[in-house]
PDB file of C-alpha atoms in Angstrom:
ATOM      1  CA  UNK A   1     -82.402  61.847 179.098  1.00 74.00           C
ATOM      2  CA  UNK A   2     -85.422  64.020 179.359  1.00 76.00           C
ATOM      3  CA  UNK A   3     -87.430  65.412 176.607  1.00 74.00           C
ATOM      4  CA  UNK A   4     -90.177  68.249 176.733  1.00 72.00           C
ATOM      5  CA  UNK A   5     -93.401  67.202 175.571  1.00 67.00           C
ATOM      6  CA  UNK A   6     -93.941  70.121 173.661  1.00 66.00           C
ATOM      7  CA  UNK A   7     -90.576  69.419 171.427  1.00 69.00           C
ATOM      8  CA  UNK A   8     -91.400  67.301 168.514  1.00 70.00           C
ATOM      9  CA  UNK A   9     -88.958  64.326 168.248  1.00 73.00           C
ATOM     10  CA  UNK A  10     -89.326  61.102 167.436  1.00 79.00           C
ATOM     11  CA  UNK A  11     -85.770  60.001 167.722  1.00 87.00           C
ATOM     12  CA  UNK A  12     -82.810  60.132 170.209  1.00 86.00           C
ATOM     13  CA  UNK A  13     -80.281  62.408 168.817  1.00 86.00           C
ATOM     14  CA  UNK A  14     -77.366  61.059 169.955  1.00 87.00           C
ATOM     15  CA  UNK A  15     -78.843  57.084 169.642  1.00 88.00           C
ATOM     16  CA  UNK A  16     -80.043  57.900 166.277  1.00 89.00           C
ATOM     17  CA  UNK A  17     -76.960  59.617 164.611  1.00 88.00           C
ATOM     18  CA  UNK A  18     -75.642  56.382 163.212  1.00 87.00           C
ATOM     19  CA  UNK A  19     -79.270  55.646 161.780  1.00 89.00           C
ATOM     20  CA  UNK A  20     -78.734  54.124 158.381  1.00 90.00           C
ATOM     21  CA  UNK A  21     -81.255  54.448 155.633  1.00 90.00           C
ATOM     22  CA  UNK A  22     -83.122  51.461 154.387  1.00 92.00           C
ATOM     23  CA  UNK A  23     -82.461  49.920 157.837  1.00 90.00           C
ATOM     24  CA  UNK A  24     -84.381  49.702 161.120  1.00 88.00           C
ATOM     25  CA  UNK A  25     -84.123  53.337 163.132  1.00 88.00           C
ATOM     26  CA  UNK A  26     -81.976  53.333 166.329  1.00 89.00           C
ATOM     27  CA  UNK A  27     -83.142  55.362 169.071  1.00 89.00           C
ATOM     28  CA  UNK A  28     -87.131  55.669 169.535  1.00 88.00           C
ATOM     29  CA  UNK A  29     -88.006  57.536 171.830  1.00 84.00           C
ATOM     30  CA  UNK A  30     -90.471  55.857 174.042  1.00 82.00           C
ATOM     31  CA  UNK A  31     -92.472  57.402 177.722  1.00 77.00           C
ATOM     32  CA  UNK A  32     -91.906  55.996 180.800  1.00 80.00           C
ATOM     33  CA  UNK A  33     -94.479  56.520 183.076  1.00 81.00           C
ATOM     34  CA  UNK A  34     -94.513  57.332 186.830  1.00 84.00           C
ATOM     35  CA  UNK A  35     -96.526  54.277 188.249  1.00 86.00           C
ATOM     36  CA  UNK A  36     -95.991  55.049 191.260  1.00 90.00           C
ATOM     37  CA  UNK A  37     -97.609  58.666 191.257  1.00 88.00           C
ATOM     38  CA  UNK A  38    -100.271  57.334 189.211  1.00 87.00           C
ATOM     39  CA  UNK A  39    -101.454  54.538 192.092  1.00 88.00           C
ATOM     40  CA  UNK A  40    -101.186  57.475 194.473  1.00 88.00           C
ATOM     41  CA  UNK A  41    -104.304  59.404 192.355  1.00 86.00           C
ATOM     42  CA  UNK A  42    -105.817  56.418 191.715  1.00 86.00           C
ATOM     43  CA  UNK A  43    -106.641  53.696 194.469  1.00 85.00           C
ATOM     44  CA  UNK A  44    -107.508  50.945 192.058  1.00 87.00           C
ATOM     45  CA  UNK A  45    -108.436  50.101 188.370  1.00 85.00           C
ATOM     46  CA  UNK A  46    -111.574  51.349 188.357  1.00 88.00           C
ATOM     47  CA  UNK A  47    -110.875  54.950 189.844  1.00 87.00           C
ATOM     48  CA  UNK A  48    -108.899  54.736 186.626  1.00 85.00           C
ATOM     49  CA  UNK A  49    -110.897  54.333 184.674  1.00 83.00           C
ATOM     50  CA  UNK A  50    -113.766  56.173 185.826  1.00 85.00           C
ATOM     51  CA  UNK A  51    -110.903  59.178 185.209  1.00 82.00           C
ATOM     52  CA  UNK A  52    -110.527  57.808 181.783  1.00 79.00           C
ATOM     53  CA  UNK A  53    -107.313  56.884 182.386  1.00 83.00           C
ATOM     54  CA  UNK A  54    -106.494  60.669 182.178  1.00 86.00           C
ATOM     55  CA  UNK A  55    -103.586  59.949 184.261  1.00 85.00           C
ATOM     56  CA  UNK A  56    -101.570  58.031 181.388  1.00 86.00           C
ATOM     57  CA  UNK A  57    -102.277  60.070 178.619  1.00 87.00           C
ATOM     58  CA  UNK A  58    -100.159  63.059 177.077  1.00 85.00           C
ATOM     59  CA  UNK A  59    -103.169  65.267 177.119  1.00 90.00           C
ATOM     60  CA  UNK A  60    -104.732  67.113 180.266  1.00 89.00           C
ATOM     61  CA  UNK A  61    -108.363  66.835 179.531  1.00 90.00           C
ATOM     62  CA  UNK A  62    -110.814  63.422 178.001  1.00 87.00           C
ATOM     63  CA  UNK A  63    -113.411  66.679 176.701  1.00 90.00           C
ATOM     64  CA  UNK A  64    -110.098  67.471 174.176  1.00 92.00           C
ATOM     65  CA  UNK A  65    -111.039  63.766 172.262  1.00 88.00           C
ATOM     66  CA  UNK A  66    -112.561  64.042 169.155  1.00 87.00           C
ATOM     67  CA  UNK A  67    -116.909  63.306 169.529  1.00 87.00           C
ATOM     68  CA  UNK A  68    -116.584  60.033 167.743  1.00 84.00           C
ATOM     69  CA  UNK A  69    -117.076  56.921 170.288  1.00 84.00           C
ATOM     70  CA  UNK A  70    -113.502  56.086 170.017  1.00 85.00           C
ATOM     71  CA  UNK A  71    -112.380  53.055 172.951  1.00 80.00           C
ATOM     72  CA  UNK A  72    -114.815  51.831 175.190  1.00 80.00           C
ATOM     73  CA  UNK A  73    -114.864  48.714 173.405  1.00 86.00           C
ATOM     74  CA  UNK A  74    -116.152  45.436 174.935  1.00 89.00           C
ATOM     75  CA  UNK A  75    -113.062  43.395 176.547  1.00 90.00           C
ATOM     76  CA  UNK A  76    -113.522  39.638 176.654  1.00 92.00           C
ATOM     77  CA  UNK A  77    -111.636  37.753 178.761  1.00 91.00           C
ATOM     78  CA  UNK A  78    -110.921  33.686 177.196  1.00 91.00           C
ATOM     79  CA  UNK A  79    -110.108  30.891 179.525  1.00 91.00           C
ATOM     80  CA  UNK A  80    -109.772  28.983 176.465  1.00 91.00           C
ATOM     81  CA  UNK A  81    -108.798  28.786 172.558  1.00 87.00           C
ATOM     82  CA  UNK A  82    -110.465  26.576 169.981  1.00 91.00           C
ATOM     83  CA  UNK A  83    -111.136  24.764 173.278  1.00 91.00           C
ATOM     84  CA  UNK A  84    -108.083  24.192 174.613  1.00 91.00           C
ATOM     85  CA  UNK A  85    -107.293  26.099 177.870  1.00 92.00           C
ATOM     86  CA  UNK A  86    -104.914  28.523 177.883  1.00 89.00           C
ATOM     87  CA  UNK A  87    -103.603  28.192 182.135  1.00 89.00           C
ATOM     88  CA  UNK A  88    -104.094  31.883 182.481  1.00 91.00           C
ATOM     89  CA  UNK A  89    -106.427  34.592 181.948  1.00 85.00           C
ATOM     90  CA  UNK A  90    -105.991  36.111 178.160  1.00 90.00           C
ATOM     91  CA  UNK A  91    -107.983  39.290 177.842  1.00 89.00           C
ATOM     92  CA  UNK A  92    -109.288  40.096 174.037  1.00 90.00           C
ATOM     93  CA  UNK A  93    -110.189  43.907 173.030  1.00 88.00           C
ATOM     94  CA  UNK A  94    -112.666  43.734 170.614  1.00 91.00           C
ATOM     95  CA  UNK A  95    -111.404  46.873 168.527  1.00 88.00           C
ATOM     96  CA  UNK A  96    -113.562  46.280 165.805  1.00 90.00           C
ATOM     97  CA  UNK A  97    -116.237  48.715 167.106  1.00 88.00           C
ATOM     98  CA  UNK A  98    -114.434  51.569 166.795  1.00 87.00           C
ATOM     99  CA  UNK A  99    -115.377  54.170 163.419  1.00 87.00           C
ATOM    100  CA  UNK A 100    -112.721  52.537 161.083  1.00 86.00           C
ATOM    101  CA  UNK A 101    -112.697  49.073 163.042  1.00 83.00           C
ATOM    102  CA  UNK A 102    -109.298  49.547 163.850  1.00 85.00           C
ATOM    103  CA  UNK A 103    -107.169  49.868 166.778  1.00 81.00           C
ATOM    104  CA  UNK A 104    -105.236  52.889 165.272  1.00 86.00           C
ATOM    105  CA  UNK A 105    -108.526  55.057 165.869  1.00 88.00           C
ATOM    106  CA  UNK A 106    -107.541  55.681 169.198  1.00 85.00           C
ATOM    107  CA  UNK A 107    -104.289  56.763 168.392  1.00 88.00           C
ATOM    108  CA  UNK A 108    -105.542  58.844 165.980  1.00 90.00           C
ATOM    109  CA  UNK A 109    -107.885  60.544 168.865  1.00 90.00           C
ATOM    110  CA  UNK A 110    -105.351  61.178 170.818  1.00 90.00           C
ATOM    111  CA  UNK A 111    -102.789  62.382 168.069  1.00 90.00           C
ATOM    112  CA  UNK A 112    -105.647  65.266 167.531  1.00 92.00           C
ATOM    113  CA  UNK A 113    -106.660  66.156 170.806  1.00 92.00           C
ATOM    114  CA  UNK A 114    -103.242  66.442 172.056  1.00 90.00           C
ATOM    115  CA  UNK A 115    -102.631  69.333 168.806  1.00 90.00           C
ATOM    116  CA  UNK A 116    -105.795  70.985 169.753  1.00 91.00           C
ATOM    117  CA  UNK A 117    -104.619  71.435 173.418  1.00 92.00           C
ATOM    118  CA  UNK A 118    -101.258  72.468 172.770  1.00 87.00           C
ATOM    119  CA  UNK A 119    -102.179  74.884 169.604  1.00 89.00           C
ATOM    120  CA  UNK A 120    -100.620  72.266 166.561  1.00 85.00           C
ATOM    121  CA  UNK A 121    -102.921  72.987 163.574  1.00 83.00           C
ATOM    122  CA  UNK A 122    -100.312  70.204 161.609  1.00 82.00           C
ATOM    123  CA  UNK A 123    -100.263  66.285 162.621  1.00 81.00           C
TER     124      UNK A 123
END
Protein backbone atom coordinates (compact mmCIF):
# COMPACT_ATOMS: atom_id res chain seq x y z
CA UNK A 1 0.00 0.00 0.00
CA UNK A 2 0.61 3.63 -0.58
CA UNK A 3 0.52 6.35 1.91
CA UNK A 4 0.45 10.25 1.31
CA UNK A 5 3.19 12.00 2.82
CA UNK A 6 1.17 14.60 4.09
CA UNK A 7 -1.07 11.94 6.26
CA UNK A 8 0.45 11.42 9.59
CA UNK A 9 0.79 7.66 10.37
CA UNK A 10 3.15 5.82 11.86
CA UNK A 11 1.52 2.47 11.65
CA UNK A 12 -0.15 0.14 9.06
CA UNK A 13 -3.75 0.02 9.82
CA UNK A 14 -4.61 -3.13 8.86
CA UNK A 15 -0.86 -4.74 10.08
CA UNK A 16 -1.23 -2.94 13.24
CA UNK A 17 -4.86 -3.80 14.37
CA UNK A 18 -3.77 -6.80 16.35
CA UNK A 19 -1.01 -4.52 18.08
CA UNK A 20 -0.94 -5.56 21.69
CA UNK A 21 0.07 -3.21 24.42
CA UNK A 22 3.22 -3.76 26.36
CA UNK A 23 4.47 -5.68 23.28
CA UNK A 24 6.55 -4.81 20.21
CA UNK A 25 4.20 -2.75 17.47
CA UNK A 26 3.31 -4.66 14.25
CA UNK A 27 3.20 -2.75 11.20
CA UNK A 28 5.83 0.29 10.86
CA UNK A 29 5.55 1.93 8.27
CA UNK A 30 8.83 2.31 6.57
CA UNK A 31 9.81 4.39 2.75
CA UNK A 32 10.97 2.68 0.01
CA UNK A 33 12.80 4.63 -2.20
CA UNK A 34 12.94 4.79 -6.04
CA UNK A 35 16.73 3.99 -6.68
CA UNK A 36 16.37 3.79 -9.81
CA UNK A 37 14.96 7.43 -10.50
CA UNK A 38 17.35 8.67 -8.10
CA UNK A 39 20.66 7.29 -10.26
CA UNK A 40 18.85 8.83 -13.22
CA UNK A 41 19.27 12.64 -11.42
CA UNK A 42 22.28 11.77 -10.09
CA UNK A 43 25.26 10.19 -12.17
CA UNK A 44 27.34 9.22 -9.19
CA UNK A 45 27.90 9.73 -5.37
CA UNK A 46 29.19 12.85 -5.48
CA UNK A 47 26.46 14.63 -7.72
CA UNK A 48 24.65 13.43 -4.63
CA UNK A 49 25.95 14.82 -2.54
CA UNK A 50 26.86 18.01 -3.93
CA UNK A 51 22.66 18.06 -4.09
CA UNK A 52 22.73 17.25 -0.47
CA UNK A 53 21.27 14.23 -1.01
CA UNK A 54 18.02 16.24 -1.65
CA UNK A 55 16.90 13.42 -3.66
CA UNK A 56 16.32 10.98 -0.55
CA UNK A 57 14.87 13.19 1.76
CA UNK A 58 11.04 13.88 2.53
CA UNK A 59 11.58 17.55 2.16
CA UNK A 60 11.94 19.59 -1.23
CA UNK A 61 14.51 22.10 -0.28
CA UNK A 62 18.31 21.72 2.05
CA UNK A 63 17.58 25.96 2.75
CA UNK A 64 14.27 24.40 4.89
CA UNK A 65 17.16 22.77 7.59
CA UNK A 66 17.45 24.41 10.63
CA UNK A 67 21.03 27.00 10.62
CA UNK A 68 22.77 24.74 13.04
CA UNK A 69 25.76 22.68 11.24
CA UNK A 70 23.83 19.56 11.51
CA UNK A 71 25.71 16.35 9.24
CA UNK A 72 28.66 17.02 7.43
CA UNK A 73 30.55 15.13 9.83
CA UNK A 74 34.01 13.65 9.09
CA UNK A 75 33.60 9.84 7.80
CA UNK A 76 36.57 7.60 8.51
CA UNK A 77 36.98 4.71 6.77
CA UNK A 78 39.04 1.60 9.12
CA UNK A 79 40.86 -1.16 7.40
CA UNK A 80 41.40 -2.36 10.78
CA UNK A 81 40.15 -2.75 14.59
CA UNK A 82 42.37 -2.76 17.65
CA UNK A 83 44.71 -3.89 14.85
CA UNK A 84 43.25 -6.64 13.52
CA UNK A 85 41.97 -6.28 9.90
CA UNK A 86 38.63 -6.34 9.27
CA UNK A 87 38.74 -8.00 5.13
CA UNK A 88 36.56 -5.17 4.03
CA UNK A 89 36.18 -1.57 4.09
CA UNK A 90 34.12 -0.42 7.44
CA UNK A 91 33.21 3.22 7.17
CA UNK A 92 32.85 5.15 10.78
CA UNK A 93 30.62 8.52 11.00
CA UNK A 94 32.00 10.46 13.51
CA UNK A 95 28.55 11.93 14.82
CA UNK A 96 29.95 13.39 17.70
CA UNK A 97 30.34 16.84 16.04
CA UNK A 98 27.04 17.52 15.66
CA UNK A 99 25.25 20.36 18.45
CA UNK A 100 24.13 17.59 20.95
CA UNK A 101 26.89 14.99 19.77
CA UNK A 102 24.36 12.76 18.73
CA UNK A 103 23.21 11.11 15.70
CA UNK A 104 19.48 11.95 16.44
CA UNK A 105 20.35 15.74 15.55
CA UNK A 106 19.84 15.07 12.13
CA UNK A 107 16.69 13.55 12.53
CA UNK A 108 15.66 16.15 14.51
CA UNK A 109 16.62 18.68 11.44
CA UNK A 110 14.78 17.06 9.28
CA UNK A 111 11.67 16.34 11.59
CA UNK A 112 11.52 20.43 11.64
CA UNK A 113 12.20 21.40 8.30
CA UNK A 114 9.87 18.99 6.86
CA UNK A 115 6.83 20.89 9.40
CA UNK A 116 8.03 24.19 8.27
CA UNK A 117 7.58 23.23 4.54
CA UNK A 118 4.42 21.58 4.80
CA UNK A 119 2.78 24.26 7.42
CA UNK A 120 2.98 21.69 10.88
CA UNK A 121 3.51 24.18 13.75
CA UNK A 122 3.29 20.63 16.13
CA UNK A 123 6.19 17.80 15.97
Amino acid sequence: MEYDAGDTMYLCPSCSSSNIPGKPRAGVLKILYDYLDVRKRNKSFDDLKKSGFIDLLPISSTESLPPLRVGGTPLYTMNTLDGISVGFRLHLKDDSQNPTWSFKDRASALVSAYAMENGLSTI
